[in-house]
Amino acid sequence: MDGAITAIGWAGCPTLRFQPVVNTGVIICGVILNSKFNKRAFIRWKVYIDRSKMYIGYVQFLMIIFVFIKSLGDNPLSHFVFKNPILSVPIILIVFVCFSLVLGYLDSKFGFREEEIRNHSKSNPVLMDIQKSIDELSAKVGDGYTSNK
């Protein structure tokens, strides 16, 4: 095999052989990561995972609500929730959705989302290059440039 790494085929794919590329201590699997199809698939999967994290967060928040109710101890609310789950779970879901909608509305109304995006775009080098190009074009055009603001 003379130093080659053999990767077991996945989902019926043939076995791949490639030489590892070592770059400052990080092993990069040359053939697999150089393929545009695999880069696109990897990025697509990463986006799917990032999107699913949001939904998993909703489920975790609901579970935290139940843990909180259970931690309240021996009180009428705990008894009601855990003795009547058919009635209490839909009520908790409706309250959760209403609370989330109100919180999201307030977030939009007070402009937190816009400010968050503005701050994030300032740290994004691609967007800063685009802004710099727009500013340069604006300076060249002079008074003829009108902003969409």
Coordinates of N, CA and C in Angstrom, one line a residue:
M1 N 0.8 -1.2 0.0 CA 0.0 0.0 0.0 C 0.9 1.3 0.0
D2 N 2.1 1.2 0.2 CA 3.0 2.3 0.3 C 2.5 3.6 0.8
G3 N 2.0 3.5 2.1 CA 1.6 4.7 2.8 C 0.2 5.3 2.4
A4 N -0.5 4.6 1.5 CA -1.8 5.1 1.1 C -2.9 4.8 2.2
I5 N -3.9 5.6 2.3 CA -5.0 5.3 3.3 C -6.1 4.8 2.5
T6 N -6.7 3.8 3.0 CA -7.9 3.2 2.3 C -9.1 3.6 3.0
A7 N -10.1 4.2 2.3 CA -11.3 4.6 2.9 C -12.4 3.6 2.5
I8 N -13.2 3.1 3.5 CA -14.2 2.2 3.1 C -15.3 2.9 2.4
G9 N -15.8 2.3 1.3 CA -16.9 3.0 0.6 C -18.1 3.2 1.4
W10 N -18.9 4.3 1.1 CA -20.0 4.6 1.9 C -21.2 4.6 1.0
A11 N -22.3 3.9 1.4 CA -23.5 3.8 0.6 C -23.3 3.2 -0.8
G12 N -22.5 2.2 -0.8 CA -22.3 1.5 -2.1 C -21.2 2.1 -3.0
C13 N -20.5 3.1 -2.5 CA -19.4 3.7 -3.3 C -18.2 2.8 -3.3
P14 N -17.4 2.8 -4.3 CA -16.2 2.0 -4.3 C -15.2 2.5 -3.2
T15 N -14.3 1.7 -2.8 CA -13.3 2.1 -1.9 C -12.4 3.1 -2.5
L16 N -12.0 4.1 -1.8 CA -11.1 5.2 -2.3 C -9.8 5.0 -1.7
R17 N -8.8 5.3 -2.5 CA -7.4 5.3 -1.9 C -6.8 6.7 -2.2
F18 N -6.2 7.3 -1.2 CA -5.7 8.7 -1.4 C -4.5 8.8 -0.4
Q19 N -3.6 9.8 -0.8 CA -2.5 10.1 0.1 C -2.9 11.3 0.9
P20 N -2.7 11.2 2.3 CA -3.0 12.4 3.1 C -2.1 13.5 2.8
V21 N -2.6 14.7 2.8 CA -1.9 15.9 2.6 C -1.7 16.6 4.0
V22 N -0.5 16.7 4.5 CA -0.3 17.3 5.8 C 0.0 18.7 5.7
N23 N -0.8 19.6 6.3 CA -0.6 21.0 6.2 C -0.6 21.6 7.6
T24 N 0.5 22.0 8.2 CA 0.6 22.6 9.5 C -0.1 21.7 10.6
G25 N 0.2 20.4 10.5 CA -0.3 19.5 11.5 C -1.8 19.0 11.3
V26 N -2.4 19.5 10.3 CA -3.8 19.1 10.0 C -3.8 18.2 8.8
I27 N -4.4 17.0 8.9 CA -4.4 16.1 7.8 C -5.7 16.4 7.0
I28 N -5.4 16.7 5.7 CA -6.5 17.0 4.8 C -6.6 15.8 3.8
C29 N -7.7 15.2 3.7 CA -7.8 14.1 2.8 C -8.0 14.6 1.4
G30 N -6.9 14.7 0.6 CA -6.8 15.4 -0.7 C -7.8 15.1 -1.7
V31 N -8.0 13.8 -2.0 CA -9.0 13.5 -3.1 C -10.4 13.8 -2.7
I32 N -10.8 13.4 -1.5 CA -12.2 13.6 -1.1 C -12.5 15.1 -1.0
L33 N -11.7 15.9 -0.3 CA -12.0 17.3 -0.1 C -11.8 18.2 -1.4
N34 N -11.0 17.7 -2.3 CA -10.8 18.4 -3.6 C -12.0 18.3 -4.5
S35 N -12.8 17.3 -4.3 CA -14.0 17.1 -5.2 C -15.0 18.2 -4.9
K36 N -15.5 18.9 -6.0 CA -16.5 19.9 -5.8 C -17.8 19.3 -5.3
F37 N -18.1 18.1 -5.8 CA -19.4 17.5 -5.4 C -19.4 17.2 -3.9
N38 N -18.3 16.7 -3.4 CA -18.2 16.4 -2.0 C -18.2 17.7 -1.1
K39 N -17.5 18.8 -1.6 CA -17.6 20.0 -0.9 C -19.0 20.6 -0.8
R40 N -19.7 20.5 -1.9 CA -21.1 21.0 -1.9 C -21.9 20.1 -1.0
A41 N -21.7 18.8 -1.1 CA -22.5 18.0 -0.2 C -22.2 18.2 1.2
F42 N -21.0 18.4 1.5 CA -20.6 18.7 2.9 C -21.2 20.0 3.4
I43 N -21.1 21.0 2.6 CA -21.7 22.3 3.0 C -23.2 22.2 3.1
R44 N -23.9 21.5 2.2 CA -25.3 21.3 2.3 C -25.7 20.5 3.6
W45 N -24.9 19.5 3.9 CA -25.2 18.7 5.1 C -25.0 19.6 6.4
K46 N -24.0 20.5 6.3 CA -23.7 21.4 7.4 C -24.9 22.3 7.6
V47 N -25.4 22.9 6.5 CA -26.5 23.8 6.6 C -27.8 23.0 7.2
Y48 N -28.0 21.8 6.7 CA -29.1 21.0 7.3 C -28.9 20.8 8.8
I49 N -27.7 20.5 9.2 CA -27.5 20.3 10.6 C -27.7 21.6 11.4
D50 N -27.2 22.7 10.9 CA -27.4 24.0 11.5 C -28.9 24.3 11.6
R51 N -29.6 24.0 10.6 CA -31.1 24.3 10.6 C -31.7 23.4 11.7
S52 N -31.3 22.2 11.7 CA -31.9 21.2 12.7 C -31.6 21.6 14.1
K53 N -30.5 22.3 14.4 CA -30.1 22.7 15.7 C -31.2 23.6 16.3
M54 N -31.8 24.4 15.5 CA -32.8 25.3 15.9 C -34.1 24.5 16.4
Y55 N -34.5 23.5 15.7 CA -35.6 22.7 16.1 C -35.3 21.9 17.3
I56 N -34.1 21.4 17.4 CA -33.7 20.6 18.5 C -33.7 21.5 19.8
G57 N -33.4 22.8 19.6 CA -33.5 23.8 20.7 C -34.9 24.0 21.2
Y58 N -35.9 23.9 20.3 CA -37.3 24.1 20.7 C -37.6 22.9 21.6
V59 N -37.3 21.7 21.1 CA -37.6 20.5 21.9 C -36.9 20.5 23.3
Q60 N -35.6 21.0 23.3 CA -34.9 21.0 24.6 C -35.6 22.0 25.5
F61 N -36.1 23.2 24.9 CA -36.7 24.2 25.8 C -38.0 23.6 26.4
L62 N -38.8 22.9 25.6 CA -40.0 22.3 26.1 C -39.7 21.2 27.2
M63 N -38.6 20.5 27.0 CA -38.2 19.5 28.0 C -37.8 20.2 29.3
I64 N -37.1 21.3 29.1 CA -36.7 22.1 30.3 C -37.9 22.6 31.1
I65 N -39.0 23.0 30.3 CA -40.2 23.4 31.0 C -40.8 22.3 31.9
F66 N -40.8 21.0 31.3 CA -41.3 19.9 32.1 C -40.4 19.6 33.3
V67 N -39.1 19.7 33.1 CA -38.1 19.5 34.2 C -38.4 20.5 35.3
F68 N -38.6 21.8 34.9 CA -38.8 22.8 35.8 C -40.1 22.6 36.6
I69 N -41.2 22.2 35.9 CA -42.4 21.9 36.6 C -42.2 20.7 37.6
K70 N -41.5 19.7 37.2 CA -41.2 18.6 38.0 C -40.4 19.0 39.3
S71 N -39.5 19.9 39.1 CA -38.7 20.4 40.2 C -39.4 21.2 41.2
L72 N -40.6 21.7 40.8 CA -41.4 22.5 41.8 C -41.8 21.7 43.0
G73 N -41.8 20.4 42.8 CA -42.1 19.5 43.9 C -43.6 19.2 44.0
D74 N -44.1 19.1 45.2 CA -45.4 18.6 45.4 C -46.4 19.8 45.4
N75 N -46.9 20.2 44.3 CA -47.8 21.3 44.2 C -48.9 21.0 43.2
P76 N -50.0 21.7 43.2 CA -51.1 21.4 42.3 C -50.7 21.4 40.8
L77 N -49.9 22.3 40.4 CA -49.5 22.4 39.0 C -48.7 21.1 38.6
S78 N -47.8 20.7 39.3 CA -47.1 19.4 39.0 C -48.0 18.2 38.9
H79 N -48.9 18.2 39.9 CA -49.9 17.1 39.9 C -50.8 17.1 38.6
F80 N -51.2 18.3 38.3 CA -52.1 18.4 37.1 C -51.3 18.1 35.8
V81 N -50.1 18.6 35.7 CA -49.3 18.3 34.4 C -49.0 16.9 34.2
F82 N -48.6 16.2 35.3 CA -48.2 14.8 35.2 C -49.3 13.8 35.3
K83 N -50.4 14.2 35.9 CA -51.5 13.2 36.0 C -52.5 13.4 34.8
N84 N -52.5 14.5 34.1 CA -53.3 14.8 32.9 C -52.5 15.2 31.7
P85 N -51.6 14.3 31.2 CA -50.7 14.8 30.1 C -51.5 15.0 28.8
I86 N -52.6 14.4 28.6 CA -53.4 14.6 27.4 C -53.9 16.0 27.3
L87 N -54.2 16.6 28.5 CA -54.7 18.0 28.5 C -53.6 19.0 28.7
S88 N -52.6 18.6 29.6 CA -51.6 19.6 30.0 C -50.6 19.8 28.9
V89 N -50.2 18.8 28.1 CA -49.2 19.0 27.1 C -49.6 19.9 26.0
P90 N -50.9 19.8 25.4 CA -51.3 20.8 24.4 C -51.4 22.2 25.0
I91 N -51.8 22.3 26.3 CA -51.8 23.6 26.9 C -50.4 24.2 26.9
I92 N -49.5 23.4 27.4 CA -48.1 23.9 27.5 C -47.6 24.3 26.1
L93 N -47.9 23.5 25.1 CA -47.5 23.8 23.7 C -48.1 25.1 23.2
I94 N -49.3 25.3 23.5 CA -50.0 26.5 23.0 C -49.4 27.7 23.7
V95 N -49.1 27.6 25.0 CA -48.5 28.7 25.7 C -47.1 29.0 25.2
F96 N -46.4 27.9 24.9 CA -45.0 28.0 24.4 C -45.0 28.7 23.0
V97 N -45.9 28.3 22.1 CA -46.0 29.0 20.8 C -46.4 30.4 21.0
C98 N -47.4 30.7 21.8 CA -47.8 32.1 22.0 C -46.6 33.0 22.6
F99 N -46.0 32.4 23.6 CA -44.8 33.1 24.2 C -43.7 33.3 23.2
S100 N -43.4 32.3 22.3 CA -42.4 32.5 21.3 C -42.8 33.5 20.3
L101 N -44.1 33.6 19.9 CA -44.5 34.6 18.9 C -44.4 36.0 19.5
V102 N -44.8 36.2 20.8 CA -44.7 37.5 21.4 C -43.2 37.9 21.5
L103 N -42.3 37.0 21.9 CA -40.9 37.3 22.0 C -40.3 37.6 20.7
G104 N -40.7 36.8 19.6 CA -40.2 37.1 18.3 C -40.7 38.5 17.8
Y105 N -41.9 38.8 18.1 CA -42.5 40.1 17.7 C -41.7 41.2 18.3
L106 N -41.5 41.1 19.6 CA -40.8 42.1 20.4 C -39.3 42.3 19.8
D107 N -38.7 41.2 19.5 CA -37.4 41.2 18.9 C -37.4 41.9 17.6
S108 N -38.4 41.7 16.8 CA -38.4 42.4 15.5 C -38.8 43.9 15.7
K109 N -39.7 44.2 16.6 CA -40.2 45.5 16.9 C -39.1 46.4 17.4
F110 N -38.3 45.9 18.3 CA -37.2 46.7 18.9 C -36.0 46.7 18.0
G111 N -35.9 46.0 16.9 CA -34.8 46.0 16.0 C -33.6 45.2 16.4
F112 N -33.7 44.3 17.3 CA -32.6 43.5 17.7 C -32.0 42.7 16.6
R113 N -32.9 42.1 15.8 CA -32.4 41.3 14.7 C -31.6 42.1 13.6
E114 N -32.1 43.3 13.3 CA -31.4 44.1 12.3 C -30.1 44.5 12.8
E115 N -30.0 44.8 14.1 CA -28.7 45.3 14.7 C -27.7 44.1 14.7
E116 N -28.3 42.9 15.0 CA -27.4 41.7 15.1 C -26.9 41.4 13.7
I117 N -27.7 41.5 12.7 CA -27.2 41.3 11.3 C -26.2 42.3 10.9
R118 N -26.5 43.6 11.3 CA -25.5 44.7 11.0 C -24.2 44.4 11.6
N119 N -24.2 44.0 12.8 CA -22.9 43.7 13.5 C -22.2 42.5 12.9
H120 N -23.0 41.5 12.6 CA -22.4 40.3 12.0 C -21.8 40.6 10.6
S121 N -22.5 41.5 9.8 CA -21.9 41.8 8.5 C -20.7 42.6 8.6
K122 N -20.5 43.4 9.7 CA -19.2 44.1 9.8 C -18.0 43.2 10.0
S123 N -18.3 42.0 10.6 CA -17.2 41.1 10.8 C -17.0 40.1 9.7
N124 N -17.9 40.2 8.6 CA -17.8 39.3 7.5 C -16.9 40.0 6.4
P125 N -15.7 39.5 6.1 CA -14.8 40.2 5.2 C -15.3 40.3 3.8
V126 N -16.2 39.3 3.3 CA -16.7 39.4 2.0 C -17.7 40.6 1.9
L127 N -18.6 40.7 2.9 CA -19.5 41.8 2.9 C -18.8 43.2 3.0
M128 N -17.7 43.2 3.8 CA -16.9 44.4 3.9 C -16.3 44.8 2.6
D129 N -15.8 43.8 1.8 CA -15.2 44.1 0.5 C -16.3 44.6 -0.5
I130 N -17.5 44.1 -0.4 CA -18.6 44.6 -1.2 C -18.9 46.0 -0.9
Q131 N -19.0 46.3 0.4 CA -19.3 47.6 0.9 C -18.2 48.6 0.4
K132 N -16.9 48.2 0.5 CA -15.8 49.0 0.1 C -15.9 49.3 -1.4
S133 N -16.3 48.3 -2.2 CA -16.4 48.5 -3.7 C -17.6 49.5 -3.9
I134 N -18.7 49.3 -3.2 CA -19.8 50.2 -3.4 C -19.4 51.7 -3.0
D135 N -18.6 51.8 -1.9 CA -18.2 53.2 -1.5 C -17.3 53.8 -2.6
E136 N -16.4 53.0 -3.2 CA -15.5 53.5 -4.2 C -16.2 53.9 -5.4
L137 N -17.2 53.0 -5.8 CA -18.0 53.4 -7.0 C -18.9 54.6 -6.7
S138 N -19.4 54.8 -5.5 CA -20.1 55.9 -5.1 C -19.3 57.2 -5.2
A139 N -18.0 57.1 -4.8 CA -17.1 58.2 -4.8 C -16.8 58.6 -6.3
K140 N -16.7 57.6 -7.2 CA -16.4 57.9 -8.6 C -17.6 58.6 -9.3
V141 N -18.8 58.1 -8.9 CA -20.0 58.6 -9.6 C -20.3 60.0 -9.0
G142 N -20.0 60.2 -7.8 CA -20.2 61.5 -7.1 C -21.7 61.7 -6.8
D143 N -22.2 62.9 -7.1 CA -23.5 63.3 -6.7 C -24.6 62.5 -7.4
G144 N -24.3 61.8 -8.5 CA -25.3 61.1 -9.3 C -25.7 59.8 -8.6
Y145 N -25.0 59.4 -7.5 CA -25.4 58.2 -6.8 C -26.5 58.4 -5.8
T146 N -27.5 57.6 -5.9 CA -28.6 57.7 -4.8 C -28.7 56.4 -4.1
S147 N -28.7 56.4 -2.8 CA -28.7 55.2 -2.0 C -30.2 54.8 -1.9
N148 N -30.4 53.5 -1.7 CA -31.7 52.9 -1.5 C -32.2 53.1 -0.1
K149 N -31.6 53.8 0.7 CA -32.0 53.9 2.1 C -33.1 54.9 2.2

